Backbone as numpy.savetxt, mean C-alpha at the origin, in Angstrom:
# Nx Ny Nz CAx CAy CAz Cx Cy Cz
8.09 9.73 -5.41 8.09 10.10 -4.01 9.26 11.03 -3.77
9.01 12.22 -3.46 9.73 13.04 -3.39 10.04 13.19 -1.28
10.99 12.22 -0.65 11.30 12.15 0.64 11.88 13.22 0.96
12.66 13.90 0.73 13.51 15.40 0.86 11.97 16.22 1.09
11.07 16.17 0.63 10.31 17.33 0.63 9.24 17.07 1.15
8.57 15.19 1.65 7.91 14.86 2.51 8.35 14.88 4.29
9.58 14.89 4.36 10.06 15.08 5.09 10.42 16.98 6.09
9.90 17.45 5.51 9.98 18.71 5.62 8.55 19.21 5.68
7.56 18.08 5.50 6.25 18.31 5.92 5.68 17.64 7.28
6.66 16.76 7.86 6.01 16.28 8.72 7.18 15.20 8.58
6.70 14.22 10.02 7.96 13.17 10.47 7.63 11.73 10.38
8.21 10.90 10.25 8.23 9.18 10.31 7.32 8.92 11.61
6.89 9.65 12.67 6.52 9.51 14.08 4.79 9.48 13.31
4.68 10.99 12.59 3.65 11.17 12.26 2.93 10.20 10.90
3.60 9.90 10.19 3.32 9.33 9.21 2.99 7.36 9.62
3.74 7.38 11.08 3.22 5.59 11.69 1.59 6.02 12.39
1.81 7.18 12.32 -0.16 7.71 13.38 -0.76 7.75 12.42
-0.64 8.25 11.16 -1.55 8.09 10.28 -1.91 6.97 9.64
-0.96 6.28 9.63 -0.84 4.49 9.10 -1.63 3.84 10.11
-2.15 3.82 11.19 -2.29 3.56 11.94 -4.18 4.28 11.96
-4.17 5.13 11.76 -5.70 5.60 11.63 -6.04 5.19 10.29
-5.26 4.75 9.69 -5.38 4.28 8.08 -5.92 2.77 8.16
-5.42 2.17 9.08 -5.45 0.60 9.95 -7.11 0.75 10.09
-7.13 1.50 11.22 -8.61 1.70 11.96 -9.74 1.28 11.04
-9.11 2.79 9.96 -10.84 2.89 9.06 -10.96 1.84 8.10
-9.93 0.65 8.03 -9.70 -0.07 7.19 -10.47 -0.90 7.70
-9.93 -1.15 9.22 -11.18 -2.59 10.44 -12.14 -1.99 10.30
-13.14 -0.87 10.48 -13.72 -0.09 10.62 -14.86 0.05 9.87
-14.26 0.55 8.72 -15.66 1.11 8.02 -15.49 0.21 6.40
-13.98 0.51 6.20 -13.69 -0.27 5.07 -14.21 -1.37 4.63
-13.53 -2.45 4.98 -13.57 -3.67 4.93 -14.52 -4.37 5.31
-15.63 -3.94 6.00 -17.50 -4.24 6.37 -18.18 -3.90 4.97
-17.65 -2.58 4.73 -18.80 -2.12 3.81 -18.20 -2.79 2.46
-16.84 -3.14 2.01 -16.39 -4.40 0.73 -16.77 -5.16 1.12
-17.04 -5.87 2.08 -18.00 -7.38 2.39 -18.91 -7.54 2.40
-19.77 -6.31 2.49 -21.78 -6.04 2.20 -21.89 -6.14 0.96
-21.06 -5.16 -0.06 -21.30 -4.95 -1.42 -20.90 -6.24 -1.97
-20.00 -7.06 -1.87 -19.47 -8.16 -2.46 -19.56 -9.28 -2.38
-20.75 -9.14 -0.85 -21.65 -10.68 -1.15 -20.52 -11.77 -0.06
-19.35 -11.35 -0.10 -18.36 -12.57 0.68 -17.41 -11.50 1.58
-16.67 -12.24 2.77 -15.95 -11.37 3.51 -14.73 -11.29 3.01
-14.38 -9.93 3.32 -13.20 -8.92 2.76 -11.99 -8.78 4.13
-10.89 -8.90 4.78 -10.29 -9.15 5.36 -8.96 -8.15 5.41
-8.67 -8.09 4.51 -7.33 -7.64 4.26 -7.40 -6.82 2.76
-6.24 -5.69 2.74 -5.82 -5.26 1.90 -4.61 -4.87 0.98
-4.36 -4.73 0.48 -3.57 -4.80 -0.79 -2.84 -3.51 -0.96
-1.54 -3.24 -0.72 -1.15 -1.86 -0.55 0.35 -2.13 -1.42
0.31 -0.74 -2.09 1.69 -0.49 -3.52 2.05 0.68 -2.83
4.05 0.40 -3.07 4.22 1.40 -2.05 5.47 1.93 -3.41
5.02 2.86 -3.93 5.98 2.91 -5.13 7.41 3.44 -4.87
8.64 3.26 -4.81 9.92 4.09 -4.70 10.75 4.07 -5.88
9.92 4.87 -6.92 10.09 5.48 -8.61 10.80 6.72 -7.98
12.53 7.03 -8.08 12.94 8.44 -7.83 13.49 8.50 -6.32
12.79 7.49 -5.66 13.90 7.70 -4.50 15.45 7.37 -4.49
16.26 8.68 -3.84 17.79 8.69 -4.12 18.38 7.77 -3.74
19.45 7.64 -3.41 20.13 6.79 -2.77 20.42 7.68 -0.57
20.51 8.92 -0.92 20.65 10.16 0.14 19.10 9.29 0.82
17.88 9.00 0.34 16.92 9.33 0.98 16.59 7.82 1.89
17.23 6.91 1.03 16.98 5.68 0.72 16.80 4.91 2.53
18.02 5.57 3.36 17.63 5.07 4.57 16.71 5.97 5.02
15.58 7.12 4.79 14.34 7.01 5.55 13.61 6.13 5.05
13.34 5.79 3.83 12.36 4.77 2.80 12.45 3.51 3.91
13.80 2.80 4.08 13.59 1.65 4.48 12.95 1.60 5.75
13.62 2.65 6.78 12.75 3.20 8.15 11.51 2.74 8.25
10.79 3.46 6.90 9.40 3.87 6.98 9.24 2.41 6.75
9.41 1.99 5.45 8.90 0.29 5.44 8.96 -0.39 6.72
10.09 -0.23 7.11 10.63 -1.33 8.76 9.34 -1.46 9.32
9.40 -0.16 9.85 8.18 0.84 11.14 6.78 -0.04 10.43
6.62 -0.01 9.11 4.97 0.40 8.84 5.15 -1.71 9.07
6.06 -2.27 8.40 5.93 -3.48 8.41 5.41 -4.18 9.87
6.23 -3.76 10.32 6.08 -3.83 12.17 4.53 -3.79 13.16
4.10 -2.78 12.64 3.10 -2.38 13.19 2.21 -3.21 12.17
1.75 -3.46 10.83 1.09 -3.94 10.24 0.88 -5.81 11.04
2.64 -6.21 11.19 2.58 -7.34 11.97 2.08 -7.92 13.17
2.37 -6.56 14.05 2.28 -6.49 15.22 0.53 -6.25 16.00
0.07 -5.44 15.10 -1.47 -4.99 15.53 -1.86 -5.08 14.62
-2.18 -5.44 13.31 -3.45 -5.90 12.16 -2.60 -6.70 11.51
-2.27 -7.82 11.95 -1.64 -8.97 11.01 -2.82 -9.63 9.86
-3.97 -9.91 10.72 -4.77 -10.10 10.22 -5.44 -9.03 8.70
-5.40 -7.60 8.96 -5.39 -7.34 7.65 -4.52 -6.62 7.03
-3.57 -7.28 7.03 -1.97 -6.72 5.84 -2.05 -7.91 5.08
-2.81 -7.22 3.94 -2.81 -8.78 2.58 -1.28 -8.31 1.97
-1.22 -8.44 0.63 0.26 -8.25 -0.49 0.60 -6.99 -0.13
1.95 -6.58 0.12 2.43 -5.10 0.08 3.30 -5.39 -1.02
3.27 -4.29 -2.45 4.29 -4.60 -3.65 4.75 -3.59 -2.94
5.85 -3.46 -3.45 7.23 -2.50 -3.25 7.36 -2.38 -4.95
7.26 -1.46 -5.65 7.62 -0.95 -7.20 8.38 0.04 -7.28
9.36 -0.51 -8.27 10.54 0.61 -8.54 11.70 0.30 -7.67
11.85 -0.57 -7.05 12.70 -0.75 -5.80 13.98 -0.46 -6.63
15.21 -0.09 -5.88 16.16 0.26 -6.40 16.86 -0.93 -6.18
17.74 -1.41 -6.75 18.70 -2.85 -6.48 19.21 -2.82 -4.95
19.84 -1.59 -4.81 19.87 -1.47 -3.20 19.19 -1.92 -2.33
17.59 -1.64 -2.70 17.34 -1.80 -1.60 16.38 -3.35 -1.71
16.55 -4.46 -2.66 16.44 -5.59 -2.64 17.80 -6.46 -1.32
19.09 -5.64 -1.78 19.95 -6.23 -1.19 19.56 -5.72 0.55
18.94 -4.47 0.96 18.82 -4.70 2.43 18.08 -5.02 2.74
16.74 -5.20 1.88 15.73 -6.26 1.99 16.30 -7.45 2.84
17.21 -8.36 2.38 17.56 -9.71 2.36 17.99 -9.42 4.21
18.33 -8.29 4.77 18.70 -8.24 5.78 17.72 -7.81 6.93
16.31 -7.19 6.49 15.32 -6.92 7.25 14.74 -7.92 6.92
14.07 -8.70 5.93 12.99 -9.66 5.80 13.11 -10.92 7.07
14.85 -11.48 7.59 14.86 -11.99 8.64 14.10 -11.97 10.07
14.46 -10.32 10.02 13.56 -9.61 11.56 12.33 -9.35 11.40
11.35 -9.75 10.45 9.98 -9.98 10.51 9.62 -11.16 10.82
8.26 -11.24 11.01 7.71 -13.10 10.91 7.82 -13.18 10.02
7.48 -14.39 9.74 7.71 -15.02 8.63 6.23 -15.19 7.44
4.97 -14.67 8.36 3.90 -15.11 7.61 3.98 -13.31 6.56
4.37 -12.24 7.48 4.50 -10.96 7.14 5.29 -10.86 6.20
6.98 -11.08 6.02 7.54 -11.12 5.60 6.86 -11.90 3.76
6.50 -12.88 4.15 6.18 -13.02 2.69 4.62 -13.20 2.27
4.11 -11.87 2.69 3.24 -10.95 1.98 3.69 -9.90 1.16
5.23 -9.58 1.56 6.06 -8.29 1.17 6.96 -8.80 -0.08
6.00 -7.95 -1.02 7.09 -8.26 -2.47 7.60 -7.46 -3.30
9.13 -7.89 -3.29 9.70 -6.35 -3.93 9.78 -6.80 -5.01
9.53 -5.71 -5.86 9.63 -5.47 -7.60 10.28 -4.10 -7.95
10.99 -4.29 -8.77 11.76 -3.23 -9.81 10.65 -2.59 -10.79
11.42 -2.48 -11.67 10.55 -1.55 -12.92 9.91 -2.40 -13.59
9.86 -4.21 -13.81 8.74 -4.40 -13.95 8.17 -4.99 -13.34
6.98 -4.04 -13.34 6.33 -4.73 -12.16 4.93 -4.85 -12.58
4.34 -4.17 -14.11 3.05 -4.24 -14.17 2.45 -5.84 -14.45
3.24 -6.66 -15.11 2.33 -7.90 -14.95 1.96 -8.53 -13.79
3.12 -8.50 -12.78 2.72 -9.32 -11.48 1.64 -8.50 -10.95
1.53 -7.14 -10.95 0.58 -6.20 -10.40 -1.20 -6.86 -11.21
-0.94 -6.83 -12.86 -2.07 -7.61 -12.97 -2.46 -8.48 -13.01
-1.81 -9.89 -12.52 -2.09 -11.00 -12.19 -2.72 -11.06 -11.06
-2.84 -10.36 -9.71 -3.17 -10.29 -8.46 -3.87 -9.21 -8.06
-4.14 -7.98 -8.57 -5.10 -7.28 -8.47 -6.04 -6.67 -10.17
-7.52 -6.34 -9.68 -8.23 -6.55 -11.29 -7.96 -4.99 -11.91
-7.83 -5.02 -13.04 -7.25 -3.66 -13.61 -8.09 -2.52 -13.73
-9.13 -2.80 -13.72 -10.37 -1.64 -12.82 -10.02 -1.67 -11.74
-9.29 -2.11 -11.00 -8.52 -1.52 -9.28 -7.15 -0.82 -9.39
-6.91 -1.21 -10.72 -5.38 -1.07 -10.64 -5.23 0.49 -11.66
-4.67 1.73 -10.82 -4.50 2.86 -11.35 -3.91 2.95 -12.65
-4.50 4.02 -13.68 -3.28 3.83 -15.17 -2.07 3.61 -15.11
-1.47 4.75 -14.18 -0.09 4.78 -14.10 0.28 3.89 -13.47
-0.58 2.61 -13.20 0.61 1.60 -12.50 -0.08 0.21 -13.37
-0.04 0.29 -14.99 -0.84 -0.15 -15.67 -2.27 -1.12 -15.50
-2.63 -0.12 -14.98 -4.66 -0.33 -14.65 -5.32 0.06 -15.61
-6.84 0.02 -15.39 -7.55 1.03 -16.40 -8.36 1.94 -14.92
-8.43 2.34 -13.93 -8.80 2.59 -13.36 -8.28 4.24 -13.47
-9.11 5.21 -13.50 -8.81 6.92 -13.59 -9.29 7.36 -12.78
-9.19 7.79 -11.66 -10.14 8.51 -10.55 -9.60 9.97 -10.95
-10.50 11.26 -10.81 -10.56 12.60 -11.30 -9.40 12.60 -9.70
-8.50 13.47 -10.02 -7.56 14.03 -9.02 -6.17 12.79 -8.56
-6.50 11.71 -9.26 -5.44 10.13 -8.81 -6.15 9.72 -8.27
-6.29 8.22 -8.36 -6.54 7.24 -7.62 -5.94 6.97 -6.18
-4.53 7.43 -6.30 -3.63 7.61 -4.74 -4.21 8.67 -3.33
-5.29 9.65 -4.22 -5.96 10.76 -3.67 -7.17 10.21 -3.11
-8.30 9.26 -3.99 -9.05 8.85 -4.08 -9.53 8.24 -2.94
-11.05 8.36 -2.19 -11.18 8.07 -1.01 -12.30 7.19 -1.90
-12.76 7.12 -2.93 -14.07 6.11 -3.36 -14.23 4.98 -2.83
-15.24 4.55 -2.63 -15.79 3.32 -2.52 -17.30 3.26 -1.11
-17.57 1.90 -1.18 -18.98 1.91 -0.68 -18.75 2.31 0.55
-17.87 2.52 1.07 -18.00 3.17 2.65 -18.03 4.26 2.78
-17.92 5.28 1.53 -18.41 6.39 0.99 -20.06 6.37 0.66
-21.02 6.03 1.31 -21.84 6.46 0.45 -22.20 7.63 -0.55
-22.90 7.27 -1.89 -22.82 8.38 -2.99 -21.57 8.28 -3.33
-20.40 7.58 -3.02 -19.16 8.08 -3.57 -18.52 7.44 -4.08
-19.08 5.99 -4.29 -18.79 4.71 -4.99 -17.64 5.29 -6.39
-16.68 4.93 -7.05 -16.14 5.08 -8.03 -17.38 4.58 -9.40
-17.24 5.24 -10.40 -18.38 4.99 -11.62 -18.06 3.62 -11.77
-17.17 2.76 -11.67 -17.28 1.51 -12.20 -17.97 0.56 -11.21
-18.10 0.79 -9.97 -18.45 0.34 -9.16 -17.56 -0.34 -7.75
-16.50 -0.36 -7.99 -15.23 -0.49 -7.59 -15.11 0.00 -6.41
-14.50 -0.54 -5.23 -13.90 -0.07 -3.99 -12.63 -0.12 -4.15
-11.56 1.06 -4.19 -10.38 1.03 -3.78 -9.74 1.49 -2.75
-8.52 0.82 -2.19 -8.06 1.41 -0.83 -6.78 2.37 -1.12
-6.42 3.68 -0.57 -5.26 4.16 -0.69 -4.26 3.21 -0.36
């Protein structure tokens, strides 16, 4: 995550509106059409928020953005904010962790799990590795990233080849 240069594309204001239309299509279109295909209801989702490379300079927008997105995830779709990993976390920011995780609830708060550099086993213990991208040791390859990747059945025709729904 390059923040110096996301930041110069647009603002923390804009990036909670998009999180937020990200919310929508998740109640929306998402999470109906994983509960048609899968036979049982689908609720919530599963979101990796990688900070591999963020500086220490950038480090207080990172937490911002977590604060903000935590907030709103709590506040208006509690109901679907399943596990948020945090990967790559820098030691830093475990230690201001310990000082925001207070000012959340408490059911939010520990959905939110920070991990360092390793992080691929807990990642495949809790999500299936046909969901889980290569680079974040999956077997899952979507042509352009999986992070890009809009596949799944609420796509019709656009299902991923394995059959798989994934969420950005």
């Amino acid at each position: 995550m390059d923040v110096k240069a996301l930041y110069q594309i647009t603002t923390l204001e804009r990036q909670m509106q998009n999180l937020v239309v990200e919310y929508e299509k998740l109640a929306n279109s998402r999470l109906p059409a994983c509960s048609k295909i899968s036979g049982k209801l689908i609720e919530t989702s599963c979101t990796i928020l990688d900070l591999k490379g963020v500086s220490l300079r950038s480090f207080a927008s990172v937490s911002n953005f977590v604060k903000q997105a935590s907030n709103i995830g709590q506040n208006y779709y509690p109901e679907r904010m399943g596990k948020f990993y945090i990967i790559n976390a820098p030691m830093l920011f475990s230690s201001v962790w310990s000082f925001v995780r207070p000012l959340l609830d408490e059911v939010t708060a520990a959905k939110i799990v920070i991990l360092g550099s390793k992080y691929k086993q807990t990642l495949l213990e809790n999500i299936p590795a046909e969901n889980l991208p290569v680079s974040l040791g999956g077997t899952c390859d979507c042509p352009g990233g999986c992070q890009n990747s809009d596949a799944g059945p609420w796509n019709e025709g656009h299902v991923h080849e394995n059959g798989h729904a994934h969420e950005n």
